[in-house]
Coordinates of C-alpha atoms in Angstrom, one line a residue:
M1091 CA 98.5 107.5 210.4
G1092 CA 95.0 105.9 210.2
V1093 CA 93.8 103.4 207.6
K1094 CA 92.5 105.2 204.5
G1095 CA 88.8 104.6 203.9
I1096 CA 87.3 103.3 200.7
R1097 CA 86.3 106.2 198.4
T1098 CA 82.7 106.5 197.3
A1099 CA 82.8 107.1 193.5
I1100 CA 79.2 108.2 193.2
K1101 CA 76.4 108.9 195.6
V1102 CA 72.8 108.7 194.5
D1103 CA 69.8 110.5 196.0
L1104 CA 66.8 108.3 196.7
D1105 CA 64.5 111.4 196.8
M1106 CA 65.6 113.0 193.5
P1107 CA 64.2 111.9 190.1
A1108 CA 66.7 109.5 188.5
W1109 CA 66.7 111.5 185.3
E1110 CA 68.0 114.6 187.1
Q1111 CA 71.0 112.8 188.5
P1112 CA 74.1 113.4 186.3
G1113 CA 75.9 110.2 187.5
L1114 CA 73.2 108.0 186.1
H1115 CA 72.3 106.9 182.6
N1116 CA 69.9 104.5 180.9
R1117 CA 71.4 103.9 177.4
W1118 CA 74.6 102.4 176.1
H1119 CA 76.6 104.8 174.0
P1120 CA 80.3 105.8 173.8
D1121 CA 79.5 109.5 173.9
I1122 CA 78.0 109.5 177.4
P1123 CA 80.4 111.5 179.5
S1124 CA 82.4 109.8 182.2
H1125 CA 81.3 110.7 185.7
G1126 CA 84.8 110.3 187.2
K1127 CA 88.0 108.4 187.2
I1128 CA 89.0 105.3 189.1
A1129 CA 92.6 104.3 189.4
N1130 CA 93.9 100.9 188.2
N1131 CA 93.9 98.6 191.3
E1132 CA 91.6 100.9 193.2
V1133 CA 88.7 99.8 195.4
V1134 CA 85.6 102.0 195.4
K1135 CA 82.0 102.1 196.5
I1136 CA 79.4 102.8 193.9
E1137 CA 75.8 103.7 194.9
C1138 CA 72.9 102.6 192.7
L1139 CA 69.2 103.2 192.5
D1140 CA 67.0 100.2 191.8
W1141 CA 66.8 99.6 188.0
T1142 CA 63.4 101.4 187.6
G1143 CA 64.8 104.6 189.2
G1144 CA 62.4 104.3 192.2
Q1145 CA 59.1 103.6 190.2
I1146 CA 58.1 100.6 192.4
K1147 CA 56.8 101.3 195.9
N1148 CA 56.6 99.3 199.2
N1149 CA 52.8 98.8 199.2
D1150 CA 50.2 96.1 198.5
S1151 CA 49.2 97.2 195.0
A1152 CA 50.8 96.1 191.7
D1153 CA 49.6 99.1 189.8
D1154 CA 53.2 100.4 189.7
I1155 CA 54.3 97.1 188.1
K1156 CA 51.4 97.2 185.7
N1157 CA 52.2 100.8 184.6
V1158 CA 56.0 100.9 184.9
D1159 CA 57.6 103.1 182.3
L1160 CA 60.0 100.8 180.5
T1161 CA 61.4 103.6 178.3
Q1162 CA 63.4 104.7 181.4
I1163 CA 65.3 101.5 182.2
H1164 CA 67.8 100.5 183.3
Y1165 CA 69.3 103.4 185.4
L1166 CA 73.0 102.6 185.7
S1167 CA 75.7 104.3 187.8
G1168 CA 78.6 105.7 185.8
P1169 CA 80.2 105.5 183.4
F1170 CA 83.6 105.6 185.0
D1171 CA 87.0 106.0 183.3
I1172 CA 89.5 103.4 184.6
E1173 CA 93.0 104.8 184.3
T1174 CA 95.3 103.0 181.9
A1175 CA 92.4 101.1 180.2
E1176 CA 92.5 101.2 176.4
P1177 CA 90.7 99.4 173.6
G1178 CA 91.9 95.8 173.4
D1179 CA 92.5 95.5 177.2
V1180 CA 90.4 93.5 179.6
L1181 CA 88.9 95.1 182.7
V1182 CA 89.0 92.7 185.6
V1183 CA 86.3 93.7 188.1
E1184 CA 86.2 92.0 191.6
I1185 CA 83.0 92.2 193.5
Q1186 CA 84.0 92.7 197.1
D1187 CA 80.6 93.5 198.6
V1188 CA 77.0 94.4 197.7
Q1189 CA 74.5 95.8 200.3
P1190 CA 71.1 97.5 200.4
F1191 CA 70.9 100.9 201.8
E1192 CA 70.3 101.0 205.6
E1193 CA 67.4 103.5 205.0
Q1194 CA 65.8 101.2 202.4
P1195 CA 66.0 97.6 203.8
W1196 CA 63.5 96.1 201.3
G1197 CA 63.2 95.0 197.7
F1198 CA 60.6 93.9 195.2
S1199 CA 59.8 91.2 192.7
G1200 CA 57.3 91.5 189.9
V1201 CA 55.4 89.7 187.2
F1202 CA 55.2 92.2 184.4
A1203 CA 51.9 92.5 182.5
R1204 CA 52.0 90.9 179.1
R1205 CA 51.1 94.2 177.4
N1206 CA 53.9 96.0 179.2
G1207 CA 57.1 94.0 179.4
G1208 CA 55.8 90.5 179.9
G1209 CA 57.9 87.6 181.1
F1210 CA 58.9 84.0 180.4
L1211 CA 55.4 82.6 181.1
D1212 CA 53.3 85.6 180.1
E1213 CA 51.1 83.6 177.7
I1214 CA 49.8 81.7 180.8
Y1215 CA 50.2 84.4 183.4
P1216 CA 49.5 87.8 181.6
D1217 CA 48.6 90.0 184.6
A1218 CA 50.8 92.2 186.8
A1219 CA 51.7 91.0 190.3
K1220 CA 54.2 92.0 193.0
A1221 CA 55.9 90.8 196.1
I1222 CA 57.7 93.0 198.6
W1223 CA 60.7 91.4 200.5
D1224 CA 62.0 92.6 203.8
F1225 CA 65.7 92.2 204.5
E1226 CA 66.9 90.7 207.8
G1227 CA 70.7 90.7 207.7
I1228 CA 71.5 88.1 205.0
F1229 CA 67.9 86.7 205.0
C1230 CA 64.7 87.9 203.4
S1231 CA 61.0 87.2 203.8
S1232 CA 57.8 88.5 202.2
R1233 CA 54.3 89.3 203.5
H1234 CA 53.1 88.4 200.0
I1235 CA 54.6 84.9 199.9
P1236 CA 54.4 83.5 203.5
H1237 CA 56.2 80.5 205.0
V1238 CA 59.4 81.2 203.0
R1239 CA 62.7 82.6 204.2
F1240 CA 66.1 82.3 202.7
A1241 CA 69.6 83.9 202.5
G1242 CA 70.2 86.2 199.5
L1243 CA 72.9 85.5 197.0
I1244 CA 73.3 89.3 196.5
H1245 CA 74.7 90.5 193.2
P1246 CA 74.6 93.1 190.4
G1247 CA 72.4 92.3 187.4
I1248 CA 74.4 94.6 185.1
L1249 CA 78.1 95.3 184.7
G1250 CA 79.6 96.5 181.4
C1251 CA 81.9 98.8 179.5
A1252 CA 80.7 101.2 176.8
P1253 CA 80.6 100.0 173.2
S1254 CA 82.6 101.6 170.6
A1255 CA 80.7 103.5 167.8
E1256 CA 81.3 100.5 165.5
I1257 CA 80.0 98.0 168.0
L1258 CA 77.0 100.2 168.8
E1259 CA 76.2 100.3 165.1
E1260 CA 76.5 96.5 164.9
W1261 CA 74.1 96.1 167.8
N1262 CA 71.5 98.3 166.2
R1263 CA 72.0 96.7 162.8
R1264 CA 71.5 93.1 163.9
E1265 CA 68.7 93.8 166.4
G1266 CA 67.0 95.9 163.8
E1267 CA 67.2 93.0 161.3
L1268 CA 65.6 90.7 163.9
I1269 CA 62.8 93.1 164.5
A1270 CA 62.1 93.6 160.8
A1271 CA 62.1 89.8 160.1
S1272 CA 59.9 88.9 163.0
T1273 CA 56.4 87.6 162.5
A1274 CA 55.8 87.1 166.2
D1275 CA 52.9 88.9 168.0
R1276 CA 55.3 90.3 170.6
D1277 CA 58.5 92.4 170.8
V1278 CA 61.6 90.3 169.9
A1279 CA 64.0 93.2 170.7
K1280 CA 63.8 96.9 171.5
P1281 CA 65.3 99.4 169.1
P1282 CA 66.8 102.8 170.2
E1283 CA 64.1 104.9 171.9
P1284 CA 64.6 108.6 172.3
K1285 CA 61.8 108.9 174.9
N1286 CA 63.2 109.2 178.4
A1287 CA 66.8 108.5 177.3
H1288 CA 69.1 109.8 180.1
A1289 CA 72.6 110.6 179.0
G1290 CA 74.1 111.6 182.4
S1291 CA 75.9 115.0 182.2
A1292 CA 75.9 115.2 178.4
E1293 CA 75.3 118.6 176.8
D1294 CA 72.1 119.1 174.9
S1295 CA 73.6 118.6 171.4
I1296 CA 75.2 115.3 172.5
K1297 CA 72.0 114.2 174.4
A1298 CA 70.0 114.2 171.2
K1299 CA 72.6 112.0 169.4
I1300 CA 72.7 109.6 172.3
A1301 CA 68.9 109.4 172.6
R1302 CA 68.7 108.7 168.8
E1303 CA 71.4 106.0 168.7
G1304 CA 71.8 104.7 172.2
A1305 CA 71.2 100.9 172.7
R1306 CA 68.6 99.8 175.2
T1307 CA 70.1 98.2 178.3
I1308 CA 67.5 95.4 178.4
P1309 CA 69.6 92.5 176.9
G1310 CA 73.1 91.3 177.7
R1311 CA 75.3 91.4 174.6
P1312 CA 78.4 89.3 173.8
E1313 CA 80.7 92.2 173.2
H1314 CA 80.5 93.8 176.6
G1315 CA 78.3 91.8 179.1
G1316 CA 75.6 94.2 180.3
N1317 CA 72.3 92.8 181.6
C1318 CA 73.3 89.2 182.1
D1319 CA 71.5 88.6 185.4
I1320 CA 73.9 85.9 186.6
K1321 CA 73.0 85.0 190.2
N1322 CA 76.4 83.5 191.0
L1323 CA 78.2 86.7 190.0
S1324 CA 78.2 87.5 193.7
R1325 CA 80.6 88.6 196.4
G1326 CA 84.1 87.5 195.8
S1327 CA 83.5 87.0 192.1
K1328 CA 85.6 88.4 189.3
I1329 CA 84.3 89.3 185.9
Y1330 CA 86.6 89.9 182.8
L1331 CA 85.1 92.5 180.5
P1332 CA 86.4 93.5 177.1
V1333 CA 87.4 97.2 176.7
H1334 CA 86.3 99.0 173.5
V1335 CA 86.8 102.7 174.3
P1336 CA 89.5 104.7 176.1
G1337 CA 89.0 104.5 179.8
A1338 CA 86.6 101.5 179.4
K1339 CA 83.6 103.7 180.6
F1340 CA 82.4 101.1 183.1
S1341 CA 78.9 101.2 184.4
V1342 CA 77.0 99.1 187.0
G1343 CA 73.4 98.8 188.3
D1344 CA 70.3 96.6 188.6
L1345 CA 71.3 95.3 192.1
H1346 CA 69.6 92.1 193.3
F1347 CA 69.3 90.8 196.8
S1348 CA 68.5 87.3 195.4
Q1349 CA 67.5 85.7 192.1
G1350 CA 66.7 82.3 190.7
D1351 CA 68.4 80.9 187.5
G1352 CA 66.6 82.5 184.6
E1353 CA 64.9 85.3 186.5
V1354 CA 61.8 84.0 184.7
S1355 CA 59.2 86.8 185.4
F1356 CA 61.6 89.4 183.9
C1357 CA 61.3 91.6 187.0
G1358 CA 61.9 88.4 188.9
A1359 CA 64.9 89.1 191.1
I1360 CA 64.6 90.8 194.4
E1361 CA 65.4 94.3 193.0
M1362 CA 66.9 96.8 195.3
A1363 CA 68.8 100.1 195.7
G1364 CA 72.1 99.9 197.4
V1365 CA 75.9 100.1 197.3
I1366 CA 78.4 97.9 195.6
T1367 CA 82.1 97.7 196.4
L1368 CA 84.4 96.9 193.5
K1369 CA 88.1 96.6 192.7
F1370 CA 89.4 97.3 189.2
N1371 CA 92.4 95.9 187.5
V1372 CA 93.5 96.3 183.8
L1373 CA 94.8 93.3 181.9
K1374 CA 96.7 94.9 179.0
D1375 CA 96.0 93.4 175.5
G1376 CA 93.7 91.0 177.3
I1377 CA 91.2 90.5 174.4
A1378 CA 94.0 89.1 172.2
K1379 CA 95.7 87.1 175.0
L1380 CA 92.4 85.4 176.0
G1381 CA 90.9 85.2 172.5
M1382 CA 87.9 86.8 174.1
K1383 CA 84.6 87.1 172.2
S1384 CA 82.4 87.5 175.3
P1385 CA 83.0 88.1 179.0
I1386 CA 84.3 85.5 181.4
F1387 CA 83.6 85.3 185.2
H1388 CA 85.1 83.4 188.1
A1389 CA 82.5 82.8 190.8
G1390 CA 83.3 83.7 194.3
P1391 CA 83.0 81.5 197.5
V1392 CA 79.7 83.0 198.7
E1393 CA 76.6 80.9 198.1
P1394 CA 73.6 79.8 200.2
Q1395 CA 74.3 76.3 201.6
F1396 CA 71.4 73.8 201.6
G1397 CA 73.4 70.6 201.7
P1398 CA 73.5 67.4 199.6
G1399 CA 70.0 66.2 198.8
R1400 CA 68.2 69.3 199.9
Y1401 CA 67.0 70.3 196.4
L1402 CA 63.7 68.9 195.0
T1403 CA 64.4 68.8 191.2
F1404 CA 61.8 69.0 188.5
E1405 CA 62.3 68.0 184.8
G1406 CA 60.8 69.6 181.7
F1407 CA 61.0 68.6 178.0
S1408 CA 60.5 70.4 174.7
V1409 CA 56.9 69.3 174.4
D1410 CA 54.8 72.4 175.1
E1411 CA 51.6 72.7 177.2
H1412 CA 49.5 72.2 174.0
G1413 CA 51.2 68.9 173.2
K1414 CA 53.2 70.3 170.4
Q1415 CA 56.6 68.7 169.8
H1416 CA 59.6 71.1 169.4
Y1417 CA 63.0 70.0 168.2
M1418 CA 65.7 70.4 170.9
D1419 CA 64.2 73.6 172.2
A1420 CA 65.7 74.3 175.7
T1421 CA 63.5 77.4 176.1
V1422 CA 60.3 75.4 175.6
A1423 CA 61.7 72.8 178.0
Y1424 CA 62.5 75.3 180.7
R1425 CA 59.0 76.8 180.5
Q1426 CA 57.7 73.3 181.0
T1427 CA 60.0 72.8 184.0
C1428 CA 58.7 76.0 185.6
L1429 CA 55.1 74.8 185.1
R1430 CA 55.8 71.5 186.7
V1431 CA 57.1 73.3 189.8
I1432 CA 54.0 75.6 189.8
E1433 CA 51.7 72.6 189.6
Y1434 CA 53.5 70.9 192.5
L1435 CA 53.7 73.9 194.9
R1436 CA 50.1 75.1 194.4
R1437 CA 48.9 72.0 196.4
Y1438 CA 50.1 73.7 199.6
G1439 CA 47.8 76.8 199.1
Y1440 CA 50.0 79.1 197.1
S1441 CA 48.6 80.8 194.0
D1442 CA 50.3 80.3 190.7
Y1443 CA 51.5 84.0 190.7
Q1444 CA 53.0 83.6 194.2
I1445 CA 55.0 80.5 192.9
Y1446 CA 55.9 82.3 189.7
L1447 CA 57.4 85.1 191.7
L1448 CA 59.2 82.7 194.0
L1449 CA 60.8 80.8 191.2
S1450 CA 62.2 84.1 189.9
C1451 CA 63.8 85.3 193.1
A1452 CA 64.6 82.3 195.3
P1453 CA 68.0 80.7 194.7
V1454 CA 66.7 77.9 192.5
Q1455 CA 69.1 76.0 190.3
G1456 CA 68.3 75.8 186.6
H1457 CA 70.3 73.4 184.4
I1458 CA 70.3 72.0 180.9
A1459 CA 70.3 68.3 181.6
G1460 CA 70.2 66.9 178.1
I1461 CA 70.7 68.7 174.7
V1462 CA 71.6 65.8 172.5
D1463 CA 68.7 63.3 172.6
I1464 CA 66.5 64.1 169.6
P1465 CA 63.8 65.4 169.6
N1466 CA 63.6 66.5 173.3
A1467 CA 65.8 68.9 175.1
C1468 CA 65.6 68.3 178.9
T1469 CA 66.0 71.0 181.5
T1470 CA 65.8 70.9 185.3
M1471 CA 65.0 73.3 188.2
G1472 CA 66.1 72.4 191.7
I1473 CA 64.0 74.0 194.5
P1474 CA 65.9 74.3 197.8
M1475 CA 63.5 72.6 200.2
D1476 CA 64.8 74.4 203.3
I1477 CA 63.5 77.8 202.2
F1478 CA 60.0 76.6 203.4
D1479 CA 59.0 76.2 207.0
F1480 CA 57.1 73.0 206.1
D1481 CA 58.0 69.7 204.4
I1482 CA 57.6 69.7 200.6
R1483 CA 59.1 66.2 200.0
P1484 CA 56.8 64.0 197.8
E1485 CA 56.4 61.5 200.5
A1486 CA 55.3 64.1 203.1
E1487 CA 51.6 64.7 203.9
V1488 CA 50.2 67.7 201.9
V1489 CA 48.6 70.3 204.2
E1490 CA 46.9 73.2 202.4
R1491 CA 47.5 76.5 204.1
D1492 CA 46.1 80.0 203.9
M1493 CA 48.9 81.6 201.9
G1494 CA 47.4 85.1 201.5
S1495 CA 48.1 86.8 198.3
C1496 CA 50.7 88.6 196.4
A1497 CA 49.9 92.2 195.3
F1498 CA 47.8 92.7 192.2
A1499 CA 46.9 95.7 190.1
G1500 CA 43.5 97.3 190.8

């Protein structure tokens, strides 16, 4: 008898509109029907579209980034019922492999326009920009950001189980309160949005309810994980997810070939379509046993190796670019850290937008260095020097090169 192959739990069609595929959905809601069952301890392959559902194309224009329809996102594969999983359990998901489709060996990074999605530095860089990355085995390179090549730390951006009705109501309550109280001149959260809500194979009467109540997939949330964009949640990792509904109703998507800590341009990872291989195990009564209030993960053994001393690390503090002092604000500090890297690397001929894209998708290491020394939080970003084919050490001679351009909107 031959060895039994790994079952594919869902296949996606790269040529069919995402909203026509019943195994996909783009809202979190307990009433989205399960696409199928997966046995406890089973290993399966799950195919995924890129998170936009194919809106971004392999070309030299960022018009698609500028005009991306964010009411559609994120398209996730699932949900799947995991046999024996019940509320109060913990679903242990082991990531065994993630790969791009052979017929689509490329991905994209984008800076979203401030008026449509924005990003971490959108007050300084408000325009849309894009870079296409070609995959070469474990490596990637881009015609839009030359003289750079690195191995991808490939991973899913989104893994999560469905919320219960009570948890969904709590999400919408607290995020609604945040929106109502905000005086900022930007979105601080996204409420339920019926437009372009995709509820998988739900019947029409249920679709309307899901569209009206379903939580957007944009943020990660403590009760279930979701869109956490953790670059080290890669091959060989395990993630421990709380279960809130019978069967868990697990979904996955938003596959990344590579990402830097923070994914600072919002569409900053190297986004791709592909297939992920997962193993599932149910830990009975795990929420109580672990005292779990948010997911836990155990990083796997796979990570790009640059060696000791091969990162050039930049510091940032909670004093903003206007000279305003902020109290222990790590977000302000990390923005300043990013700006210090941009200022440094532009000396070699890169545009600010090329560097901004690179910081989002290359395997940079972001850390909180100090969070106790009033009034300044200190954060750092380590840039792996070996991703460049020239020397970026401070003591090396600076040679300005023709670095071309990333793609911009017309």
